[in-house]
CSV table of C-alpha atoms in Angstrom, one decimal:
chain,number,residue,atom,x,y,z
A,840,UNK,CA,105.1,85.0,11.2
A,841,UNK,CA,105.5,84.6,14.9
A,842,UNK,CA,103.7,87.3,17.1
A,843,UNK,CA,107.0,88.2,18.5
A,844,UNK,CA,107.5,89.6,14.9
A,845,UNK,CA,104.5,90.9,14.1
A,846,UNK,CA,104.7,92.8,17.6
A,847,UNK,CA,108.2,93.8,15.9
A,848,UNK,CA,106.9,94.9,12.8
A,849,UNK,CA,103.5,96.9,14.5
A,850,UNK,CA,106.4,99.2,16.1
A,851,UNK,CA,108.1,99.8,13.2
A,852,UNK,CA,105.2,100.8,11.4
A,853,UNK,CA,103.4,102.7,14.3
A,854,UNK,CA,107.5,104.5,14.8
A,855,UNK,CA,107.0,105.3,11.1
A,856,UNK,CA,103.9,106.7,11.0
A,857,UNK,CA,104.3,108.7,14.3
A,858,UNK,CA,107.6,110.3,12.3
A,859,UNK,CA,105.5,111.3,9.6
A,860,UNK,CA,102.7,113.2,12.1
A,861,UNK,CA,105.4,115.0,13.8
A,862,UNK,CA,107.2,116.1,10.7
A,863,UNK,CA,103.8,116.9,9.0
A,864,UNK,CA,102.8,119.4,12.3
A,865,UNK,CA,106.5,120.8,12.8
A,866,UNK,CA,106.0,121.7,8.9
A,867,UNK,CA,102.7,123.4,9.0
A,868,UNK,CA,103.8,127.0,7.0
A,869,UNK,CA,100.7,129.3,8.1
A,870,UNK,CA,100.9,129.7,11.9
A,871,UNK,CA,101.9,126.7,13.0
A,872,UNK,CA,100.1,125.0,15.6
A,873,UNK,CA,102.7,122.5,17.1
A,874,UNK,CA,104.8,125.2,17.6
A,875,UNK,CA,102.3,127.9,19.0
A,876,UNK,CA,101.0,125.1,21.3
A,877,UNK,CA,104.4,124.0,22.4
A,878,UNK,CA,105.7,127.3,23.0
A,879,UNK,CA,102.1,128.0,24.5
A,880,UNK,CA,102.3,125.4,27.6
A,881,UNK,CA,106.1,126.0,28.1
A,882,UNK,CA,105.3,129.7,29.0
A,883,UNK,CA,101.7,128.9,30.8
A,884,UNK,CA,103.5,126.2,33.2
A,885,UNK,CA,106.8,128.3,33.8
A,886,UNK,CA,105.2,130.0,36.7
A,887,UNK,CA,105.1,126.8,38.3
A,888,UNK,CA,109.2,126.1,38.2
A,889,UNK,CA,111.3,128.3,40.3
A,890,UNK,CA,114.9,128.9,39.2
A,891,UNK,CA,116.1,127.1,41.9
A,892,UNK,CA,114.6,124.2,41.0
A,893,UNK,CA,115.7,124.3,37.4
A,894,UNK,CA,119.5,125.1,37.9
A,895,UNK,CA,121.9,124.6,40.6
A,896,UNK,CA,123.9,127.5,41.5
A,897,UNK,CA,127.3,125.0,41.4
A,898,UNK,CA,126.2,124.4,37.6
A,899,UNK,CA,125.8,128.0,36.3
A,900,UNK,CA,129.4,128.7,37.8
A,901,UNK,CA,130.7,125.4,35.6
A,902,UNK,CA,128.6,126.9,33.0
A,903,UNK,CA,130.4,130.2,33.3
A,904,UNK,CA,133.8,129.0,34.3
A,905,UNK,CA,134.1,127.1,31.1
A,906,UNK,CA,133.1,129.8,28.4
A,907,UNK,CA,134.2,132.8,30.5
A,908,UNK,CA,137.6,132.0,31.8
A,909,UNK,CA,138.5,128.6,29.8
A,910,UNK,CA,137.2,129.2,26.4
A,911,UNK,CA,139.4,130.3,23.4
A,912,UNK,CA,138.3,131.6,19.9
A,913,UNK,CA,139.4,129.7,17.1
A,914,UNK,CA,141.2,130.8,14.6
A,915,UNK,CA,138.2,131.4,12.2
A,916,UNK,CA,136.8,134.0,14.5
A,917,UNK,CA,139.9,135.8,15.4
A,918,UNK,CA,140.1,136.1,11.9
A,919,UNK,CA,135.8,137.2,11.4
A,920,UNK,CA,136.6,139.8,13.9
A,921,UNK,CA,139.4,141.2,11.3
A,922,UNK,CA,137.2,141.3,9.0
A,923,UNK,CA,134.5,142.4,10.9
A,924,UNK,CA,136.8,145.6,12.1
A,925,UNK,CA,137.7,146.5,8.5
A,926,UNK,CA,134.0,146.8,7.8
A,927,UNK,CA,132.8,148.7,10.4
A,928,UNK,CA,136.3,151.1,9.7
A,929,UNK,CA,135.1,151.5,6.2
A,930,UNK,CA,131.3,151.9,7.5
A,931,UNK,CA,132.6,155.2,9.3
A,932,UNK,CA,135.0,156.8,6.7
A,933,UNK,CA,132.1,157.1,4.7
A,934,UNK,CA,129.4,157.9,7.2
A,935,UNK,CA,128.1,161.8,7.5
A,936,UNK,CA,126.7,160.8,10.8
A,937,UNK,CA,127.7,163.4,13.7
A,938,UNK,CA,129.0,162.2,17.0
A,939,UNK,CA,126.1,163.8,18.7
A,940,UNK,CA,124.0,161.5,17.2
A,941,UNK,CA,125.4,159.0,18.7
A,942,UNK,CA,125.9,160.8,22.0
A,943,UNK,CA,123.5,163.2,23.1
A,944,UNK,CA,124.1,166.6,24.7
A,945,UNK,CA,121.8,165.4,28.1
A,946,UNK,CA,123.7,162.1,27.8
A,947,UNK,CA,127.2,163.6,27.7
A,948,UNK,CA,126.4,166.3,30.6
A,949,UNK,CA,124.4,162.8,32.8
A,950,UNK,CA,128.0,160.9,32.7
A,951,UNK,CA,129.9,164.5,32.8
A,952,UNK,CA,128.6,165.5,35.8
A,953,UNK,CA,128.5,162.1,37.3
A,954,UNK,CA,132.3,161.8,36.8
A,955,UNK,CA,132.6,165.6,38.7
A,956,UNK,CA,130.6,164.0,41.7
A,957,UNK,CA,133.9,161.4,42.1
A,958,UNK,CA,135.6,164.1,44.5
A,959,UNK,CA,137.3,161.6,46.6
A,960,UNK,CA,138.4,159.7,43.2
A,961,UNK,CA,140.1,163.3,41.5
A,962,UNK,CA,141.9,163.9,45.5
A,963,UNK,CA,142.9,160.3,44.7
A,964,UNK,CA,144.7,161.4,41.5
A,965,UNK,CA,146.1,164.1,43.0
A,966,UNK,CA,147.9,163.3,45.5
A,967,UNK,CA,149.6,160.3,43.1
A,968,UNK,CA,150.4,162.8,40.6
A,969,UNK,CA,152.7,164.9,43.9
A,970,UNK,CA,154.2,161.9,44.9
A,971,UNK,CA,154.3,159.3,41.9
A,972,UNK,CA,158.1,158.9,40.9
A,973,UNK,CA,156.4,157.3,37.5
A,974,UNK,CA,154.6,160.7,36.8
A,975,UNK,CA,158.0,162.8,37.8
A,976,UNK,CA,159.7,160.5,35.2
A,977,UNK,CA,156.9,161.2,32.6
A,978,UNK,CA,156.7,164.9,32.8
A,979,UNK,CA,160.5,165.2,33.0
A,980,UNK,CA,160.9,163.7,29.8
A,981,UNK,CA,158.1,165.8,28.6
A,982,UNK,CA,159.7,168.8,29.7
A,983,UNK,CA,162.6,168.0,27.9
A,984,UNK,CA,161.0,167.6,24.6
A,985,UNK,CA,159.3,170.6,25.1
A,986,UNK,CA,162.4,172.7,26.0
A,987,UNK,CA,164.1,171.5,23.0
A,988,UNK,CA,161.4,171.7,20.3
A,989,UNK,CA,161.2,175.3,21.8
A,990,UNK,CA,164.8,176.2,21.8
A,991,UNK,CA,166.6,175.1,18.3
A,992,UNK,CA,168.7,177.6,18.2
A,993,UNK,CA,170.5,176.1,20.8
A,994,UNK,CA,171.1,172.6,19.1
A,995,UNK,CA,173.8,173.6,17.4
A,996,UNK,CA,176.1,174.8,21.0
A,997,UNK,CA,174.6,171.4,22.3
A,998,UNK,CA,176.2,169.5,19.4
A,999,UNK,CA,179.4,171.4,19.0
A,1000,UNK,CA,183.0,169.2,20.0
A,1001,UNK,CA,184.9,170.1,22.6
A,1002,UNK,CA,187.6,167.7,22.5
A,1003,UNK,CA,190.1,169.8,21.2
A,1004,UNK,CA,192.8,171.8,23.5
A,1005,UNK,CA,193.2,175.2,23.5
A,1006,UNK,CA,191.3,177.9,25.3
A,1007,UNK,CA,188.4,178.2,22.7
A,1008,UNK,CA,187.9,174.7,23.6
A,1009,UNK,CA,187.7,175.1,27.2
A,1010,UNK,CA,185.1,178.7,27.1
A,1011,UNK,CA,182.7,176.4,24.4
A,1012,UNK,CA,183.7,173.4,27.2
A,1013,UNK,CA,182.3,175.9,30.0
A,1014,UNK,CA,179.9,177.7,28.2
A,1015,UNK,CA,178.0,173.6,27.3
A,1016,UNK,CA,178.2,172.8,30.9
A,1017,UNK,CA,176.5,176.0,32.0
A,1018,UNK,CA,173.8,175.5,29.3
A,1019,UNK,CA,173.4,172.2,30.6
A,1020,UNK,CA,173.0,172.8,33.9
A,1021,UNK,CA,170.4,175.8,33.1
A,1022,UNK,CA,168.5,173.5,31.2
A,1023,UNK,CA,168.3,170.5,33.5
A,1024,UNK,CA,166.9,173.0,35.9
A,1025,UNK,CA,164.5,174.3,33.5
A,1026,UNK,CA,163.5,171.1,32.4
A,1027,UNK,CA,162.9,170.3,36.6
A,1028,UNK,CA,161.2,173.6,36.9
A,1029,UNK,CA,159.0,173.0,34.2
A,1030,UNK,CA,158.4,169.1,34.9
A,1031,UNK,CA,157.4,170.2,38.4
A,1032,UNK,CA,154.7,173.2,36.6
A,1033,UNK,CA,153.4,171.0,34.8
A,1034,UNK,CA,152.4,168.5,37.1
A,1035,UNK,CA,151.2,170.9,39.5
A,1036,UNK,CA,149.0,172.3,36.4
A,1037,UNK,CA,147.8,169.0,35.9
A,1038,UNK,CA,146.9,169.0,39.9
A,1039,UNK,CA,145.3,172.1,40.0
A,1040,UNK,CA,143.1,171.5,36.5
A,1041,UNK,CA,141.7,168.5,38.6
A,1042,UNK,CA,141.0,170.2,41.4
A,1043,UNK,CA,139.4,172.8,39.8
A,1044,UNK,CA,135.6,173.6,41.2
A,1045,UNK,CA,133.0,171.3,39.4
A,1046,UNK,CA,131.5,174.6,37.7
A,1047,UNK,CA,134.7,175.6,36.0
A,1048,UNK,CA,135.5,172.2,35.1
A,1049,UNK,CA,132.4,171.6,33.5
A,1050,UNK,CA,132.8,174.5,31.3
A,1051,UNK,CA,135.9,172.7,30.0
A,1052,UNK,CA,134.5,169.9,28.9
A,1053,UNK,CA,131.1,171.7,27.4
A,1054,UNK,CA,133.2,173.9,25.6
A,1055,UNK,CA,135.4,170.9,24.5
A,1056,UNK,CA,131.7,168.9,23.8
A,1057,UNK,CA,130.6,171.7,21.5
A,1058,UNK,CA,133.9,171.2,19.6
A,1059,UNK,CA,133.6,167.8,19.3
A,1060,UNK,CA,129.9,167.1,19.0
A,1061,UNK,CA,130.0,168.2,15.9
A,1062,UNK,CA,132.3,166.4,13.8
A,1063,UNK,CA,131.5,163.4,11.9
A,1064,UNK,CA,132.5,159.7,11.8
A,1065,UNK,CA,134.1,160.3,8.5
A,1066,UNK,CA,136.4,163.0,10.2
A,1067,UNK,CA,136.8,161.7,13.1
A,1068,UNK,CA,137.7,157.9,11.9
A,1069,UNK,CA,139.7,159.2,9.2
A,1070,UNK,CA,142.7,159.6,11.5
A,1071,UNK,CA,142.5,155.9,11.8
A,1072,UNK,CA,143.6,153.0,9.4
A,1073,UNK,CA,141.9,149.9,9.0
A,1074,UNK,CA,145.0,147.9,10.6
A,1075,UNK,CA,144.3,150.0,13.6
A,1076,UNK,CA,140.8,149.0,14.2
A,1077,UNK,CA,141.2,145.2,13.9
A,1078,UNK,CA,144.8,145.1,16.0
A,1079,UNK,CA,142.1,147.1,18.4
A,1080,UNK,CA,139.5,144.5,19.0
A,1081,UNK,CA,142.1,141.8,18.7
A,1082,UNK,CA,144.0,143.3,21.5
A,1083,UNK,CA,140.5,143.8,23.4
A,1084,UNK,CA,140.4,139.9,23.0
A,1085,UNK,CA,144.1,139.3,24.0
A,1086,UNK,CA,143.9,141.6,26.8
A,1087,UNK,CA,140.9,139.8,28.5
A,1088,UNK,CA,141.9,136.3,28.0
A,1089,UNK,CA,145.2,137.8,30.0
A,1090,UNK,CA,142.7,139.4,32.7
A,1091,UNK,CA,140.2,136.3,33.0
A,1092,UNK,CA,143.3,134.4,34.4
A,1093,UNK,CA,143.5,136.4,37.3
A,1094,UNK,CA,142.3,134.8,40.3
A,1095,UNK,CA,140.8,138.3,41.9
A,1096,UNK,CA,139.0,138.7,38.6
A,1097,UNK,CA,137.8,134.9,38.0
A,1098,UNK,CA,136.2,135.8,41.6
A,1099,UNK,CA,134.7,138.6,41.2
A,1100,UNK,CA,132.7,137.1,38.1
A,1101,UNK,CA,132.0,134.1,40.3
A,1102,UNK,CA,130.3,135.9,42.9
A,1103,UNK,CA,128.4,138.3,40.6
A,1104,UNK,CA,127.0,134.8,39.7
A,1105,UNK,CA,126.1,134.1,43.0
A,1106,UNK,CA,124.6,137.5,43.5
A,1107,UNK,CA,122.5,136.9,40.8
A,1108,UNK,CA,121.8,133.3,41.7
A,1109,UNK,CA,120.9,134.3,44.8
A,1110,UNK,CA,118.5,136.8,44.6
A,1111,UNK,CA,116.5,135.0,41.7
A,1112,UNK,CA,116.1,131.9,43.3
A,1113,UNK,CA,112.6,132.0,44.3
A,1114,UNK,CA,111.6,133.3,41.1
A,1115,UNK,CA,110.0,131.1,38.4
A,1116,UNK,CA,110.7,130.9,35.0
A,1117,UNK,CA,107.8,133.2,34.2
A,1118,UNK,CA,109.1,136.1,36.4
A,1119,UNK,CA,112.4,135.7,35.0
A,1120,UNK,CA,111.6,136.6,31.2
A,1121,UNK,CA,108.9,139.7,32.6
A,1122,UNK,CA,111.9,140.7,34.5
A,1123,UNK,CA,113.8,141.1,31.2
A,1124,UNK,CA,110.5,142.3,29.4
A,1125,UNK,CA,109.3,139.0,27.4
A,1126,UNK,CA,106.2,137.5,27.3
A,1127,UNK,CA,104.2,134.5,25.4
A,1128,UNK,CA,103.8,137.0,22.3
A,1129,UNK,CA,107.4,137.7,22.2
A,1130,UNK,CA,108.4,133.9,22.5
A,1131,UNK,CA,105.5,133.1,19.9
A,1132,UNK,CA,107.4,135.9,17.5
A,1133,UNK,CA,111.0,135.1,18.1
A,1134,UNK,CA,109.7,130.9,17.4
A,1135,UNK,CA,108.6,131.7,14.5
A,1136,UNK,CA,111.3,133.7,13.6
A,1137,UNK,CA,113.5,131.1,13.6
A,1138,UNK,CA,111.6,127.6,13.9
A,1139,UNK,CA,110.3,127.1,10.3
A,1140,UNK,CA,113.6,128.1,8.4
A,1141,UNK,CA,115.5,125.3,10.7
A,1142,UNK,CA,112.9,123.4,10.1
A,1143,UNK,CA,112.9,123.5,6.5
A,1144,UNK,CA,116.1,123.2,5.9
A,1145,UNK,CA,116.5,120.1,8.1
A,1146,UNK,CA,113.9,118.7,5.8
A,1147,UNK,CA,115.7,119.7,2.8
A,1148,UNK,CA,118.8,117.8,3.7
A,1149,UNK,CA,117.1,114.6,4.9
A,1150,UNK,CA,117.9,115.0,8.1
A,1151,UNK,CA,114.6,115.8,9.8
A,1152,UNK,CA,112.9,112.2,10.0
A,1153,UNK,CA,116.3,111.2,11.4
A,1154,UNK,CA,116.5,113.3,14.3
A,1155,UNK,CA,112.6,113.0,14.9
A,1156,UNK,CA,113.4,109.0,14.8
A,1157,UNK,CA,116.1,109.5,17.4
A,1158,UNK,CA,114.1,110.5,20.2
A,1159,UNK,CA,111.0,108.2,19.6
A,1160,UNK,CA,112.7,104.9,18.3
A,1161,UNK,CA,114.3,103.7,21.8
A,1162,UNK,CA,110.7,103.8,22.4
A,1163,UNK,CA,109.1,101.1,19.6
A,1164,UNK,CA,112.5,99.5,19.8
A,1165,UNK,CA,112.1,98.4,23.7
A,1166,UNK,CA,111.4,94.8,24.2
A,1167,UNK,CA,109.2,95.5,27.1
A,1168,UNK,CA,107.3,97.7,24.1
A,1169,UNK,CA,107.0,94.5,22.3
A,1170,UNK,CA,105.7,92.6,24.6
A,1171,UNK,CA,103.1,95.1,25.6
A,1172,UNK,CA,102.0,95.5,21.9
A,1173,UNK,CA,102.2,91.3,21.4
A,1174,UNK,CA,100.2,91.0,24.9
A,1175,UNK,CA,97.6,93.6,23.4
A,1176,UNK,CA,97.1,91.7,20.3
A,1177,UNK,CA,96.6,88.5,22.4
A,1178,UNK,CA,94.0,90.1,24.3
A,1179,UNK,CA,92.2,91.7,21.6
A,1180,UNK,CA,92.3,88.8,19.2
């Protein structure tokens, strides 16, 4: 056997053995001391990498561009999130749970009164509900469905023919056109009531509207998910998050949108770039005990089930075999024997 084999054969056999080492540590069931150790100098020598140094702000907006705005769910998930719509629907029709258990009383009265502090947001409203043709449209039509679900006695005269002669026909003829005409101004009247209700309500002084919606709270507050969701079918909560989806792969198109999220990036980017690694996970409350947790959490089930299949020595052979399988390895090992023998 020529050295150049044997130099061949050495790698192989230290590749092999180095395989089973690895595997036999990644393995280890009680507290495992690869991974403690790995995850051990990964958090001790983050404080010496600053963010900056780890990503580029140009690659975190690829990163994002792609998923965020480029990104579309198969048709598997779309499908999941059905699913996953007609459970949670079914979770509620049969949940006692009271909304106020959900949403506090100091929580509801925090965003309640933060909403009454918008003042120049509710004189914004106002003034578009005076002068917003839209909103006249709206509350005419509105008008006119209250008139006549208020007035049936009156359908009848509205439906009666006048196409005959004769001067029965031409009184009912008059009589229809009168009623008409009182109506449509009725229906104006009303239309322009009721949006200067709708005005008035939301100008009303932050006390008085607060009483509104407390009263309204203690109402509400009380009821369950089973009565509340009730009113709901399951075809309704699952065409809801679908059109959630739908409605935000429209929006995400938008070039106003696209660069807001772009700049939030920046923003973020920019202000944690000095920080290092270390900084960055106390900043969203982790430390080496909660990476140590969350590793083992999930490490030795991968793992295991890698092994299970077969599959781990081949991925622990891909990273170290370009290694033993380097001629300039050979030749180091064949040049070592040589020296040594």
């Amino acid at each position: 056997m020529s050295k150049h084999d044997l130099a061949q054969q050495f790698a192989q056999a230290l590749m092999l053995e180095q395989t089973r080492f690895i595997k036999k540590q990644l393995l280890a069931e009680q507290n495992n001391p690869y991974i403690e150790k790995f995850v051990h100098h990964l958090y001790s020598h983050s404080d010496q990498i600053l963010l900056k140094q780890f990503i580029q702000l140009e690659s975190l907006q690829d990163v994002v561009q792609k998923y965020a705005f480029e990104l579309n769910l198969g048709a598997e998930i779309l499908e999941f999130i059905g699913v996953i719509a007609q459970r949670i629907h079914h979770l509620a029709i049969n949940s006692h749970t009271q909304v106020n258990q959900l949403l506090s009383d100091e929580s509801f009265e925090l965003w309640m009164y933060k909403i009454l502090e918008l003042n120049q947001l509710r004189h914004y409203i106002h003034d578009n509900l005076q002068h917003n043709p839209q909103v006249k449209h709206v509350s005419l039509q509105l008008a006119n469905q209250i008139l006549e679900s208020n007035t049936p006695w009156l359908d009848h005269l509205r439906k009666l023919n006048t196409h005959e002669h004769g001067v029965g026909s031409k009184i009912l003829s008059f009589i229809q056109d009168q009623q008409q005409h009182i109506e449509l101004k009725l229906e104006q009247q009303l239309a322009q009531a009721l949006v200067k209700q709708l005005g008035h309500i939301i100008l009303l002084p932050n006390e008085e509207l607060a009483d509104i919606a407390l009263h309204l709270w203690e109402d509400v507050k009380q009821r369950t998910l089973k009565e509340t969701f009730s009113q709901f079918q399951a075809i309704d909560f699952e065409d809801f998050f679908i059109l959630v989806y739908e409605t935000w792969r429209q929006l995400r198109q938008s070039e106003y949108l696209q660069q807001v999220v772009l700049d939030v990036v920046a923003g973020f980017y920019d202000y944690f770039a000095d920080y290092n690694l270390q900084e960055l996970l106390q900043s969203v409350g982790l430390d080496e005990e909660d990476l140590h947790q969350e590793a083992h959490r999930f490490l030795p089930y991968t793992l295991q089930a890698l092994e299970q299949q077969g599959l781990l020595d081949g991925i622990i052979q891909a990273l170290i075999s370009p290694f033993y399988a380097s001629e300039t390895t050979h030749q180091f090992i064949d040049q070592y024997l040589q020296e040594k023998f």
